[in-house]
Short mmCIF file of C-alpha atoms and ligand atoms in Angstrom, two decimals:
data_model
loop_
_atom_site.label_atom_id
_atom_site.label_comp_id
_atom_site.label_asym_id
_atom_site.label_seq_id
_atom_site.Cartn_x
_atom_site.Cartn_y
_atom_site.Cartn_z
CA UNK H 1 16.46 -12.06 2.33
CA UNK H 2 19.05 -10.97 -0.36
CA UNK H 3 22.89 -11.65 -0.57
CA UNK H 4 24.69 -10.01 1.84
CA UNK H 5 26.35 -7.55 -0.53
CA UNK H 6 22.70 -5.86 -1.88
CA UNK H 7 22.48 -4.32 2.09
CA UNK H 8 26.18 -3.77 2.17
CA UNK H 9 25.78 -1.41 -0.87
CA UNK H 10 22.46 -0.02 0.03
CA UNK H 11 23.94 1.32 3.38
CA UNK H 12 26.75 2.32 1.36
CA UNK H 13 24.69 4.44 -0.90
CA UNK H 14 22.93 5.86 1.99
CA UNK H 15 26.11 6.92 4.11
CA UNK H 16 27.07 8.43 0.74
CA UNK H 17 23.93 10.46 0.42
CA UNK H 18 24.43 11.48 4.17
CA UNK H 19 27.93 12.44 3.69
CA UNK H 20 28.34 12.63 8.05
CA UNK H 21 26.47 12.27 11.23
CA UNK H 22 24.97 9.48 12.58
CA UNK H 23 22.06 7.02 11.33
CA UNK H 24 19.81 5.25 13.99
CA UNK H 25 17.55 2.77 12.23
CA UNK H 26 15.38 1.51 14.44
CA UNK H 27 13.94 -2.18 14.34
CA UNK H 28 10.17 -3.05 15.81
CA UNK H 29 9.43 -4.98 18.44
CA UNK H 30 6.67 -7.55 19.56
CA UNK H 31 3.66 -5.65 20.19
CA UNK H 32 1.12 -7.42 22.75
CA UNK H 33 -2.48 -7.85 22.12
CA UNK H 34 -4.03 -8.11 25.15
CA UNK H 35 -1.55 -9.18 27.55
CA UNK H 36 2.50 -8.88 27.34
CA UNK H 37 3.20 -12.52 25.83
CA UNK H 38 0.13 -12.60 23.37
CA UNK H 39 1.36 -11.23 20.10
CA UNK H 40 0.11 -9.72 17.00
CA UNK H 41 2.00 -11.16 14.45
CA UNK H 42 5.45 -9.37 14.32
CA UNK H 43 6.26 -6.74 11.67
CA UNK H 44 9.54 -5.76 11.09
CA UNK H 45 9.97 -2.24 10.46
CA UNK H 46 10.19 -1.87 6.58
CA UNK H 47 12.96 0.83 6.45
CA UNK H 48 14.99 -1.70 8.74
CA UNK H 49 14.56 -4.43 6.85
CA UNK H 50 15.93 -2.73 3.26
CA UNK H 51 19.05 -1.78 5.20
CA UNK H 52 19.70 -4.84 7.68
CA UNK H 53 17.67 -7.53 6.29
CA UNK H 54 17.07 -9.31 9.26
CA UNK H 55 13.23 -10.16 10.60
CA UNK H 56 13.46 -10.26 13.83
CA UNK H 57 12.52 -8.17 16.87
CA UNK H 58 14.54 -5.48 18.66
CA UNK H 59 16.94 -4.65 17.00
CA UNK H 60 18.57 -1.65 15.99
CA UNK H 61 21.14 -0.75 13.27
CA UNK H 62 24.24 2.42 13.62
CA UNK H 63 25.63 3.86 10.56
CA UNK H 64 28.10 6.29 11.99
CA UNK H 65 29.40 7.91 9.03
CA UNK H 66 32.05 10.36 11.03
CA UNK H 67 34.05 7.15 12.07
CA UNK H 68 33.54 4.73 9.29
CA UNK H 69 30.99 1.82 10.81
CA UNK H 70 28.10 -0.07 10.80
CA UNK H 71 26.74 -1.59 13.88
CA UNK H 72 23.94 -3.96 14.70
CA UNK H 73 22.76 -3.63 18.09
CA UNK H 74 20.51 -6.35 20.26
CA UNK H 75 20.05 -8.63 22.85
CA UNK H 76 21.77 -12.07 22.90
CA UNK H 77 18.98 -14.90 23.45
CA UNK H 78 18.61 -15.78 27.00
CA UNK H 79 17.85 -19.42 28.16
CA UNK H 80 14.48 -19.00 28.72
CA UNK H 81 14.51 -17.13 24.28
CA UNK H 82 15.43 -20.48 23.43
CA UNK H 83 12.93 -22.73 26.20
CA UNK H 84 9.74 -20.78 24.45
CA UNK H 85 11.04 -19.90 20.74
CA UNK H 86 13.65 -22.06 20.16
CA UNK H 87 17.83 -21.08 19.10
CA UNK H 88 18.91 -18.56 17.15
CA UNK H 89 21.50 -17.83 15.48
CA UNK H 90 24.00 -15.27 18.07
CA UNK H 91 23.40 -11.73 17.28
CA UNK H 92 27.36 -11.68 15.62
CA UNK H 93 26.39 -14.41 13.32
CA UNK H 94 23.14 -12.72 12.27
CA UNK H 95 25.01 -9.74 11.44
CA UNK H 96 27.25 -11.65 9.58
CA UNK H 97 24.16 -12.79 7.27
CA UNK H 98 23.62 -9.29 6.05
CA UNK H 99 27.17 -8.03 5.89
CA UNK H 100 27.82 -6.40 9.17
CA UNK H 101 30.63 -7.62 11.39
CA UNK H 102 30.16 -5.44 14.28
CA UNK H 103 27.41 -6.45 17.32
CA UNK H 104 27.04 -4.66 20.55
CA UNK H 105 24.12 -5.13 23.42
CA UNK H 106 21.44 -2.90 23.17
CA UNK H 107 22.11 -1.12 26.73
CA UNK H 108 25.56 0.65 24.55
CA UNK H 109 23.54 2.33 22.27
CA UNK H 110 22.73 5.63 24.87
CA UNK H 111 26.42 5.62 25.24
CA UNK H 112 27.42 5.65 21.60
CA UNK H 113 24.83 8.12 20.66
CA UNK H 114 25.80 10.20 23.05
CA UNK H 115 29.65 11.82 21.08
CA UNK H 116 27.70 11.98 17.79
CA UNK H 117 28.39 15.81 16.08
CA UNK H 118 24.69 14.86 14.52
CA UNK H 119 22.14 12.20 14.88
CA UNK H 120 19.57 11.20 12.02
CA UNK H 121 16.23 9.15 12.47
CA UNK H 122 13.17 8.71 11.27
CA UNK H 123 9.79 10.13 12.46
CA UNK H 124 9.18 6.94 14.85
CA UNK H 125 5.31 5.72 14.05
CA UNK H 126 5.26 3.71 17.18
CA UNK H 127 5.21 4.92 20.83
CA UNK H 128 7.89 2.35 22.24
CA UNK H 129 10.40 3.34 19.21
CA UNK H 130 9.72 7.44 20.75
CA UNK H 131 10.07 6.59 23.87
CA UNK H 132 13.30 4.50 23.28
CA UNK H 133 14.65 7.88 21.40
CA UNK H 134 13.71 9.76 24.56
CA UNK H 135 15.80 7.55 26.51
CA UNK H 136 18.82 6.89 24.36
CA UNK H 137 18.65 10.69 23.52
CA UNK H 138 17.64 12.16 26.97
CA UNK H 139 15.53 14.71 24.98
CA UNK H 140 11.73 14.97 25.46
CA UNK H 141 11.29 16.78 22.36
CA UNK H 142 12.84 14.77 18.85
CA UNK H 143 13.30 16.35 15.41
CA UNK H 144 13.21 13.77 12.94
CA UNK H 145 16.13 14.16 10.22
CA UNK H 146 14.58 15.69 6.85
CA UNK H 147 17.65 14.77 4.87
CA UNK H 148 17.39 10.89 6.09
CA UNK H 149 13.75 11.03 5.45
CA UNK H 150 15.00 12.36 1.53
CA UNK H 151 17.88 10.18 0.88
CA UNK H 152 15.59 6.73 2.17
CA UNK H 153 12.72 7.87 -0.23
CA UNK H 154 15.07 8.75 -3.01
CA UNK H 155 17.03 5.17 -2.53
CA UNK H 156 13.77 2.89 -1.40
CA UNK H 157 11.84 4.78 -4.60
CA UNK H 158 13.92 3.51 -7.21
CA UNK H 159 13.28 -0.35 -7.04
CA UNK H 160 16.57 -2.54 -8.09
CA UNK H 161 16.08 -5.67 -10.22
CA UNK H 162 15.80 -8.46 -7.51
CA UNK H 163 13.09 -6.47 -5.74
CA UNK H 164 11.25 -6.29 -9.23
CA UNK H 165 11.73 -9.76 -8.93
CA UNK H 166 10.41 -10.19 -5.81
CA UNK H 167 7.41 -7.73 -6.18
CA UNK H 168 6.16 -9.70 -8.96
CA UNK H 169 6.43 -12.91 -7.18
CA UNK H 170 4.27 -11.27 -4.64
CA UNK H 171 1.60 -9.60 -7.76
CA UNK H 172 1.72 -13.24 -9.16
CA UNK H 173 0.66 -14.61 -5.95
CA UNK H 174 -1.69 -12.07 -5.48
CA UNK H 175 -3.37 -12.52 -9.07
CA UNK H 176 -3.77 -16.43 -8.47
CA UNK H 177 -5.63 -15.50 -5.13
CA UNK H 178 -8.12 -13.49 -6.75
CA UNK H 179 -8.32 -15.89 -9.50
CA UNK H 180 -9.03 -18.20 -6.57
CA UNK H 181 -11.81 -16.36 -4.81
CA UNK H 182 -13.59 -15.11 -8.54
CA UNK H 183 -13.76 -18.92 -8.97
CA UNK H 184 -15.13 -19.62 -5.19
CA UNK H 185 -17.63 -17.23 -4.33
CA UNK H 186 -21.27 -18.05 -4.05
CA UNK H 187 -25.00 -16.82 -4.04
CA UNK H 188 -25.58 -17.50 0.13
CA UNK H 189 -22.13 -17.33 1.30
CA UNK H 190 -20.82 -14.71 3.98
CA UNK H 191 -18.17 -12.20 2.98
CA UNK H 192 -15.97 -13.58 5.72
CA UNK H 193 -16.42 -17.09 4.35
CA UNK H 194 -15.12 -15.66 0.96
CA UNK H 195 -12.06 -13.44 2.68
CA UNK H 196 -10.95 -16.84 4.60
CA UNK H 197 -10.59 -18.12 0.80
CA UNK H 198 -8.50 -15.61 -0.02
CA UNK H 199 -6.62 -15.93 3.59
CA UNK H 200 -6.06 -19.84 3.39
CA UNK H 201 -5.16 -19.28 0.12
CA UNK H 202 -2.30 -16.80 0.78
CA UNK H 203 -0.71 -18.88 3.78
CA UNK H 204 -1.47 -22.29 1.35
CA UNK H 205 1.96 -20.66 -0.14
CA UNK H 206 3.59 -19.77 2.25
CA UNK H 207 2.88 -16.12 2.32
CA UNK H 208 0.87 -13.77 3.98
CA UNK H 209 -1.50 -10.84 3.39
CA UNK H 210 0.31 -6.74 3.04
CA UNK H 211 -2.60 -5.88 4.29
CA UNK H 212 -6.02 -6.83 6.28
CA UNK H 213 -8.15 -8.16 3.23
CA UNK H 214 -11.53 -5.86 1.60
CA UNK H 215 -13.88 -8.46 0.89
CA UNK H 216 -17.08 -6.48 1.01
CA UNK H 217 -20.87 -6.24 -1.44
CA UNK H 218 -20.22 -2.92 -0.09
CA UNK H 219 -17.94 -1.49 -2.30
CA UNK H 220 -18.82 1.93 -2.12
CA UNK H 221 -17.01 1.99 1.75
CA UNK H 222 -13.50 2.36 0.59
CA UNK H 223 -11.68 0.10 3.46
CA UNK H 224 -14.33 -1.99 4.73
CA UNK H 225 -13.43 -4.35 6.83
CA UNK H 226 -16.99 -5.70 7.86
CA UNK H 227 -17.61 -9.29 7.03
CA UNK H 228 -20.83 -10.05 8.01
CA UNK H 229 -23.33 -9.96 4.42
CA UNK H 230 -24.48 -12.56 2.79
CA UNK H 231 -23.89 -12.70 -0.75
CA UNK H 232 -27.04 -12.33 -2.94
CA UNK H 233 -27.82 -12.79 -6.71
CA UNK H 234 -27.52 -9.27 -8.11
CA UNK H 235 -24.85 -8.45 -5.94
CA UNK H 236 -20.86 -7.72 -6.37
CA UNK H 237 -18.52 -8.87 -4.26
CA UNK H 238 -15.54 -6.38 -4.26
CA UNK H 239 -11.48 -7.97 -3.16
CA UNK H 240 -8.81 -5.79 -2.64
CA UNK H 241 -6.21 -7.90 -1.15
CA UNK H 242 -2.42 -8.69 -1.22
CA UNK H 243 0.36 -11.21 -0.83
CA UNK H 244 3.43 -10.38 0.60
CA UNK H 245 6.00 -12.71 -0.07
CA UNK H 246 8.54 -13.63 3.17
CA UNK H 247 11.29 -10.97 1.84
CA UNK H 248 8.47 -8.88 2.74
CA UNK H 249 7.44 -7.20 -0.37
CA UNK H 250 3.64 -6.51 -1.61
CA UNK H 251 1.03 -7.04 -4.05
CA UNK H 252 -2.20 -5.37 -4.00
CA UNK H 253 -4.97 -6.03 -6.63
CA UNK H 254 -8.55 -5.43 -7.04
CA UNK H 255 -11.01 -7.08 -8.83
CA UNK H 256 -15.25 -6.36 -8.51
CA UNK H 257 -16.84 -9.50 -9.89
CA UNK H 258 -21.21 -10.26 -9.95
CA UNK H 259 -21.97 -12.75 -7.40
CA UNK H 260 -24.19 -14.68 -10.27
CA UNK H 261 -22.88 -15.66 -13.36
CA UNK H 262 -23.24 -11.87 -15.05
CA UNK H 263 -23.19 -8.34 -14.01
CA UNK H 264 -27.00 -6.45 -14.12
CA UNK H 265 -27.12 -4.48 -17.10
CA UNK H 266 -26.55 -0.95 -15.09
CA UNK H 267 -23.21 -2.55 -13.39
CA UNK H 268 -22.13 -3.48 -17.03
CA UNK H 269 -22.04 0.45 -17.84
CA UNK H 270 -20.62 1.54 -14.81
CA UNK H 271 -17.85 -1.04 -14.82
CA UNK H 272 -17.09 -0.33 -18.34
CA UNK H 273 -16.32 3.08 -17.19
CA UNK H 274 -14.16 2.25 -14.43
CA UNK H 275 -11.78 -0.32 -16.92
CA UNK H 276 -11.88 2.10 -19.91
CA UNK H 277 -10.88 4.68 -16.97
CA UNK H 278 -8.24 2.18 -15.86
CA UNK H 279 -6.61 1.58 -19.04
CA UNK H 280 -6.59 5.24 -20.18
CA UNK H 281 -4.74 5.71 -16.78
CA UNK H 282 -2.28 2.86 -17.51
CA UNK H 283 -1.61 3.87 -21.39
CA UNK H 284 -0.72 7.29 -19.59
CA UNK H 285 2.23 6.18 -17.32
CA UNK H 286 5.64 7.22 -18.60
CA UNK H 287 8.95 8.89 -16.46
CA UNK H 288 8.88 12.24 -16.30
CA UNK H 289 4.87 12.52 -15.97
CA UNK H 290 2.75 13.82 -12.52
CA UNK H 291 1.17 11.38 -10.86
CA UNK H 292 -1.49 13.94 -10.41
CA UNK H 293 -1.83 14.66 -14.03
CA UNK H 294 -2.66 10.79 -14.80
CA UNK H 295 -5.21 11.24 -11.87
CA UNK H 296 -7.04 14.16 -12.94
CA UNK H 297 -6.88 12.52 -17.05
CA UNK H 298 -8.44 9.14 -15.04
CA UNK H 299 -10.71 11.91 -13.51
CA UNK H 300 -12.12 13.20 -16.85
CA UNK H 301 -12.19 9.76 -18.71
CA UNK H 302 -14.27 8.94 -15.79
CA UNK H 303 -16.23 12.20 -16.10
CA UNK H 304 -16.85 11.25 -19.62
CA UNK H 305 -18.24 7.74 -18.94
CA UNK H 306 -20.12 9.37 -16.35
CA UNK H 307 -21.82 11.25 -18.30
CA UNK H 308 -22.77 8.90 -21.75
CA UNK H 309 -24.28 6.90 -18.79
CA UNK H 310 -26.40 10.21 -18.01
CA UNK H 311 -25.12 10.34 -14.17
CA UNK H 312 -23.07 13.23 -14.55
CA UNK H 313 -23.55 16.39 -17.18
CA UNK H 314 -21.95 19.70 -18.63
CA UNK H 315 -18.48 20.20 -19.95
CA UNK H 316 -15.99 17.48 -18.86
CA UNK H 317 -12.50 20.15 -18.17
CA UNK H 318 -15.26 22.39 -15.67
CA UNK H 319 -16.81 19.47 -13.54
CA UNK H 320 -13.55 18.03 -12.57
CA UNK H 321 -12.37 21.07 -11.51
CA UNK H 322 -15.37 21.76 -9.90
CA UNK H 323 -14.59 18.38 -8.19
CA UNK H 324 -17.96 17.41 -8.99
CA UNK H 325 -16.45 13.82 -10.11
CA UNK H 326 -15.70 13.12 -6.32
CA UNK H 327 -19.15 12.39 -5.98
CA UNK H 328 -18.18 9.06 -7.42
CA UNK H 329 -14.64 9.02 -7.16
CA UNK H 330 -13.94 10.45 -3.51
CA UNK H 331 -10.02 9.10 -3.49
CA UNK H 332 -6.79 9.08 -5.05
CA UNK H 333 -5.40 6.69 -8.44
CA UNK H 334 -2.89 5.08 -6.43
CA UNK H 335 0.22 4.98 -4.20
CA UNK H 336 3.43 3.60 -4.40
CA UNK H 337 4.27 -0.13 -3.59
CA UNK H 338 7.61 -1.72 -2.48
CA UNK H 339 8.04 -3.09 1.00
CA UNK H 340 5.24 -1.74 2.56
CA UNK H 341 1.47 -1.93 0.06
CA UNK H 342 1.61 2.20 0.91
CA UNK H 343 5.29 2.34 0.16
CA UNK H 344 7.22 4.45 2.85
CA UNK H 345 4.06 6.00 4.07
CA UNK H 346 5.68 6.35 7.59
CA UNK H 347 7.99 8.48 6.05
CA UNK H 348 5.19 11.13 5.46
CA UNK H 349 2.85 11.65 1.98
CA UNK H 350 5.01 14.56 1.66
CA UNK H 351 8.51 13.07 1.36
CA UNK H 352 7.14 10.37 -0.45
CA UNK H 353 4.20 11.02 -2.83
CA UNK H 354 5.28 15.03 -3.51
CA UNK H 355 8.41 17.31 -3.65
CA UNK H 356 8.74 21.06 -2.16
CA UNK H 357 7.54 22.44 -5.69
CA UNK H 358 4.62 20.26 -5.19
CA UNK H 359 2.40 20.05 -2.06
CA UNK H 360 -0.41 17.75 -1.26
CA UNK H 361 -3.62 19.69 -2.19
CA UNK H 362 -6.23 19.96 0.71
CA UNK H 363 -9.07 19.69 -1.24
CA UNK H 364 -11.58 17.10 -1.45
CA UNK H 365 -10.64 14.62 -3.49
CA UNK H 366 -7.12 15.39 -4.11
CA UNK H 367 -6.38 15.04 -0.52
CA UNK H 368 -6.80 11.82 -0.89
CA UNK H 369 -3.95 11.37 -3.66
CA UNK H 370 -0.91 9.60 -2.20
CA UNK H 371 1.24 10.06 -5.24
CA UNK H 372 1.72 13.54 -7.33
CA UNK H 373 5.23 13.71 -8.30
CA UNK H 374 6.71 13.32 -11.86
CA UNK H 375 7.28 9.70 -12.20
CA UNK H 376 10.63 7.57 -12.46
CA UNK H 377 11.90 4.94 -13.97
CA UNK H 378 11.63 2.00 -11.77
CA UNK H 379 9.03 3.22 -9.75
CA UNK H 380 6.48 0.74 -8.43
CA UNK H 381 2.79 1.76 -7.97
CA UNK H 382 -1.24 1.42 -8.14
CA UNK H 383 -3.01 2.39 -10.73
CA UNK H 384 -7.06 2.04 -9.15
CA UNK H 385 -10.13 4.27 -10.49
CA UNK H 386 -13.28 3.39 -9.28
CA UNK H 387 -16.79 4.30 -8.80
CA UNK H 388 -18.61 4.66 -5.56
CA UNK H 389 -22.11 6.00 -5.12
CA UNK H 390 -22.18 6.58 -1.29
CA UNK H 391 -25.91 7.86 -0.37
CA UNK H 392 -24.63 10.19 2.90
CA UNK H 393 -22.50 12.05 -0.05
CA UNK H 394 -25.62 12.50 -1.85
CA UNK H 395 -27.54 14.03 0.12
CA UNK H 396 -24.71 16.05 1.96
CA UNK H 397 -24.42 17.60 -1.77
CA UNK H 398 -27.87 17.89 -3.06
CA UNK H 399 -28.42 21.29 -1.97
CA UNK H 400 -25.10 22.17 -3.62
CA UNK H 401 -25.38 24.77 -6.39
CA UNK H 402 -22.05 23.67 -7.92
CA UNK H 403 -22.94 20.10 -7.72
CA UNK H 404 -25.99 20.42 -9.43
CA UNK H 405 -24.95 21.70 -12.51
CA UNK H 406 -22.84 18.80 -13.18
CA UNK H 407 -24.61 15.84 -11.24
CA UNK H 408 -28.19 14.49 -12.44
CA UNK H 409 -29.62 14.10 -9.03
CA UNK H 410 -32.62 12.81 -10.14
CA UNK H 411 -30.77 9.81 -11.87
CA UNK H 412 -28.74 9.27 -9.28
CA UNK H 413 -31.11 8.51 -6.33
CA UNK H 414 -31.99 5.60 -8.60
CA UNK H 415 -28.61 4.45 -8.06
CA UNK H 416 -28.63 4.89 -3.93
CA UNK H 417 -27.79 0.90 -3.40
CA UNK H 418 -25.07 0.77 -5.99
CA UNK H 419 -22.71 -0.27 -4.26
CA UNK H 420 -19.03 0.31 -5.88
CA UNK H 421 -16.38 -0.75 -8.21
CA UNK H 422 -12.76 -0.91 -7.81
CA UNK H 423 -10.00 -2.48 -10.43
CA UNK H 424 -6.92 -2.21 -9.37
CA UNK H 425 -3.29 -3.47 -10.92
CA UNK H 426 0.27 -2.85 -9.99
CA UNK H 427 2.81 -1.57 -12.40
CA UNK H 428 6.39 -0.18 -13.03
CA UNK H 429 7.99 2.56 -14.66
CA UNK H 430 10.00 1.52 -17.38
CA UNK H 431 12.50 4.04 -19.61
CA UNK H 432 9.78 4.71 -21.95
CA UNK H 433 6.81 3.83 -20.03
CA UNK H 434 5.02 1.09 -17.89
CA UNK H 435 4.54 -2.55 -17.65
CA UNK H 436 1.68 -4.30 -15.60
CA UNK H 437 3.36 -6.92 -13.14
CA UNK H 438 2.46 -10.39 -12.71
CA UNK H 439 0.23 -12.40 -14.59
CA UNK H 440 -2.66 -11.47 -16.60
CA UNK H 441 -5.74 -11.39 -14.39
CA UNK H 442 -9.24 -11.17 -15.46
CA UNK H 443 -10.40 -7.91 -15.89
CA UNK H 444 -12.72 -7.00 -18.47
CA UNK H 445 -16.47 -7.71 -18.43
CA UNK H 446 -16.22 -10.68 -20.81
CA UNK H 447 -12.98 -12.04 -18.84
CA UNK H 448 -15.03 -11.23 -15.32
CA UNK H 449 -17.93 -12.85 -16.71
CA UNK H 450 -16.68 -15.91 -18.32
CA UNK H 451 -14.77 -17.03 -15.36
CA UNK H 452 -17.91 -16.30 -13.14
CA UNK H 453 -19.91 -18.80 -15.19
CA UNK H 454 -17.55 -21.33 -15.59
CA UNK H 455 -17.26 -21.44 -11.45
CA UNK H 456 -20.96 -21.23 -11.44
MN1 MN I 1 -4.02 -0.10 -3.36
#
C-alpha cells in the first residue's frame, strides 16, 4: 500500500474529472468455491484498490462530489471475524490508513444513495456487486457511468512513479522466475511439475501469480492451462507467467525455451522470426504512435520471416491485409499492464484499448488486439509476437482461395506438430520512446541456449 496522500490525491483528481454526482466504488467480496466458507483466494477489486488502498473484503468507497466527501463504508468485525481470522484494525482506523476519515455501516449506503442528483459506477463484472446495485438502487435495470468509466482509464492509464516502481519489482520478480524454471526443466518431467516451479517460486517471495500460469509443449493453444505432458527431447516448453507483488501490481513475461540443451534446427528459424519480430515491435514504441500500427509493422516483419523460411509467399503489404499472417499469428501484440496483467479490462476493450475515432475491428485477427490507441507517455504494456501453427486452422483454410496465394500449404503440413512460440516483455512509454522493465532476461537463441546447457 502507498502513503496515504497518493489515494487522497488520486480521488482528488477523479472528483475533479467528475466535476458532480456521486461515485460508488465498489469493493469484492469472498467468493466460495464449493461451499460458503471455502474460499478462492480473495481478490480485491483493482479499481478499488487504486482509490482506497485497502485489501480487504466488502467494502465499498462514496465520493459524493455535490457535498464535498469521501466515505468508506463496511462492516465492523464481529466476535466470531476475530475467533476464525483474527483482529483487525476498526473500519475508522482502516480508513484512516488511506486518508479517509469518514466510516459508516454498510446497511447506510441505500439510504445515502438514495438524494444523489446523479450516481456513477462501473459496469459490475460480478453478479453479487449487480445485485448489490439492484438493491441499494432499487432499479432492475443499471446504466453504468461512461464518463467514470473515461476519467478511471484516463487516470489508471497514466502510471505515476511509485507504481513504475512497483511494476518493475513485480517484472523483476517475474524475470528471476523464468530464469528459475529455464534452469529447472527436464527431458521426463510433467508440465505441472515445471508450473509448481514457477508457483513455489513466486510464493518463495512472498508474492503471488497475476494470473493462472501457461506452462504448456503446446504452445500453439494460446491459454493452455493443461498440465498433463511429459516433456520430451525435441520439445519446447512454453511459460507465460507473472508475479504480482502484494500492492497488487503485475508482471507478465514469456519465454519458449528447447527442453534439451538446443532448439531443432527448424525451431531455430522460426524463433528467430518471432525475436527479430519482437524487437522490430519494441524499437517501434514511441507516444503518439497506434498500438495497432506497431501490430500490423510486427505483422509484416513476421510476414517477412515467414516467408525467407518459405512458409508464407507473395508481397508482404497484400498478405497481411489479406490476414493471411493469422494463420500463424491468430492474436493481438499486447495489452496494457498496471494493477490487473489485462489492465482495466473490466472497464471494457473499448474504454481502454481504443477511443470513439477508433473502434475495435471485428475481423480475425485484429479482434483479438486489446490495445489500438496512440500511445502515452507512461503507459505500461506487452509487447508479445508469436508463432502458432494450429492444424484445425489449417485445414479450416486450405480450401481458401485467398489463403492460398500467400500460404505454402504444402510446406506447412510438414510443420502440423509445431507447436508454438511466444516471447513476451513488458515495457513503458517514455517522452521519446520505451524502456523494457526489469532485468535483462534471456531471450535470444544463444542466451536461450546457453542457459539451457548450462542447467543441463
Ligand atoms: Mn500478456
Amino acid at each position: 500500500m502507498f502513503d496515504a496522500n497518493t489515494y487522497t490525491q488520486r480521488r482528488q483528481q477523479l472528483k475533479q474529472q467528475l466535476g458532480g454526482g456521486l461515485i460508488l466504488l465498489l469493493g469484492n467480496e469472498e467468493a466460495s468455491m464449493n461451499y460458503k466458507d471455502n474460499w478462492y483466494p480473495f481478490y480485491q477489486d483493482s479499481t478499488f484498490r487504486y482509490y482506497f488502498g485497502l485489501d480487504l473484503a466488502d467494502l465499498t468507497g462514496i465520493l459524493d462530489i455535490d457535498r464535498d466527501e469521501v466515505i468508506l463504508f463496511g462492516p465492523e468485525q464481529s466476535m466470531d471475524d476475530v475467533i476464525w481470522m483474527g483482529a483487525l484494525p476498526s473500519l475508522a482506523s482502516l480508513a484512516e490508513q488511506v486518508g479517509v476519515s469518514k466510516v459508516l455501516p454498510t446497511e447506510k449506503i441505500a439510504n445515502y444513495i438514495a438524494s444523489a442528483k446523479s450516481l456513477h459506477f462501473l459496469p459490475p463484472y460480478r453478479p453479487e456487486h449487480l445485485l448489490k446495485l439492484q438493491a441499494w438502487t432499487g432499479k432492475t435495470v443499471l446504466e453504468p457511468s461512461l464518463p467514470l468509466i473515461q476519467a478511471v482509464v484516463a487516470q489508471r492509464s497514466i502510471k505515476s512513479e511509485e507504481e513504475i516502481q512497483e511494476i518493475e519489482r513485480a517484472v523483476n520478480y517475474t524475470a528471476r522466475m523464468h530464469r528459475n524454471v529455464m534452469q529447472f526443466a527436464r527431458e521426463g518431467m510433467k508440465e505441472h511439475e515445471v508450473a509448481s516451479e514457477a508457483l513455489r517460486y513466486a510464493e518463495s517471495t512472498g508474492n503471488l501469480l497475476s494470473f493462472p500460469i501457461i506452462c504448456t509443449t503446446q504452445g500453439q493453444i494460446l491459454h493452455n492451462h493443461y498440465r498433463g505432458n511429459t516433456l520430451r527431447q525435441g520439445d519446447m516448453l512454453l511459460l507465460d507467467a507473472g508475479i504480482q507483488t502484494p500492492a497488487g501490481y503485475a508482471g507478465d513475461m514469456t519465454r519458449t525455451f528447447p527442453v534439451g540443451p538446443t532448439f531443432t534446427g527448424r525451431q531455430r528459424e522460426l524463433y528467430q522470426v518471432v525475436l527479430e519480430t519482437h524487437e522490430a515491435a519494441m524499437a517501434a514504441l514511441k507516444p503518439g504512435i497506434l498500438y495497432k500500427d506497431v501490430h500490423l509493422l510486427a505483422c509484416r516483419k513476421l510476414t517477412d520471416g515467414l516467408k525467407q523460411v518459405g512458409l508464407m509467399r507473395g508481397d508482404t503489404e497484400e498478405a497481411v491485409q489479406a490476414g493471411a499472417h493469422t494463420m500463424f499469428f491468430q492474436c493481438g501484440l499486447g495489452h496494457m499492464m498496471g494493477m490487473d496483467v489485462h489492465d482495466m479490462e473490466n472497464l471494457g476493450e473499448q474504454y481502454v484499448g481504443y477511443t470513439p475515432e477508433l473502434r475495435k475491428s471485428t475481423e480475425f485477427g485484429l479482434k483479438s488486439l486489446r490495445l489500438g490507441r496512440a500511445l502515452e507517455s507512461g503507459f505500461v504494456l506487452t509487447v508479445e509476437p508469436g508463432i502458432y501453427i494450429i492444424p484445425e486452422l489449417i485445414d479450416m483454410r486450405r480450401n481458401d482461395k485467398v489463403t492460398q496465394q500467400f500460404i505454402n500449404f504444402e510446406k506447412l503440413d510438414t510443420y502440423r506438430d509445431f507447436g508454438g512460440i511466444r516471447i513476451e516483455d513488458d515495457l513503458l512509454i517514455t517522452e521519446n520512446g520505451s524502456r523494457i522493465l526489469g532485468e535483462p532476461l534471456d531471450r535470444t537463441l544463444a542466451e536461450v541456449e546457453a542457459i539451457r546447457q548450462q542447467a543441463l
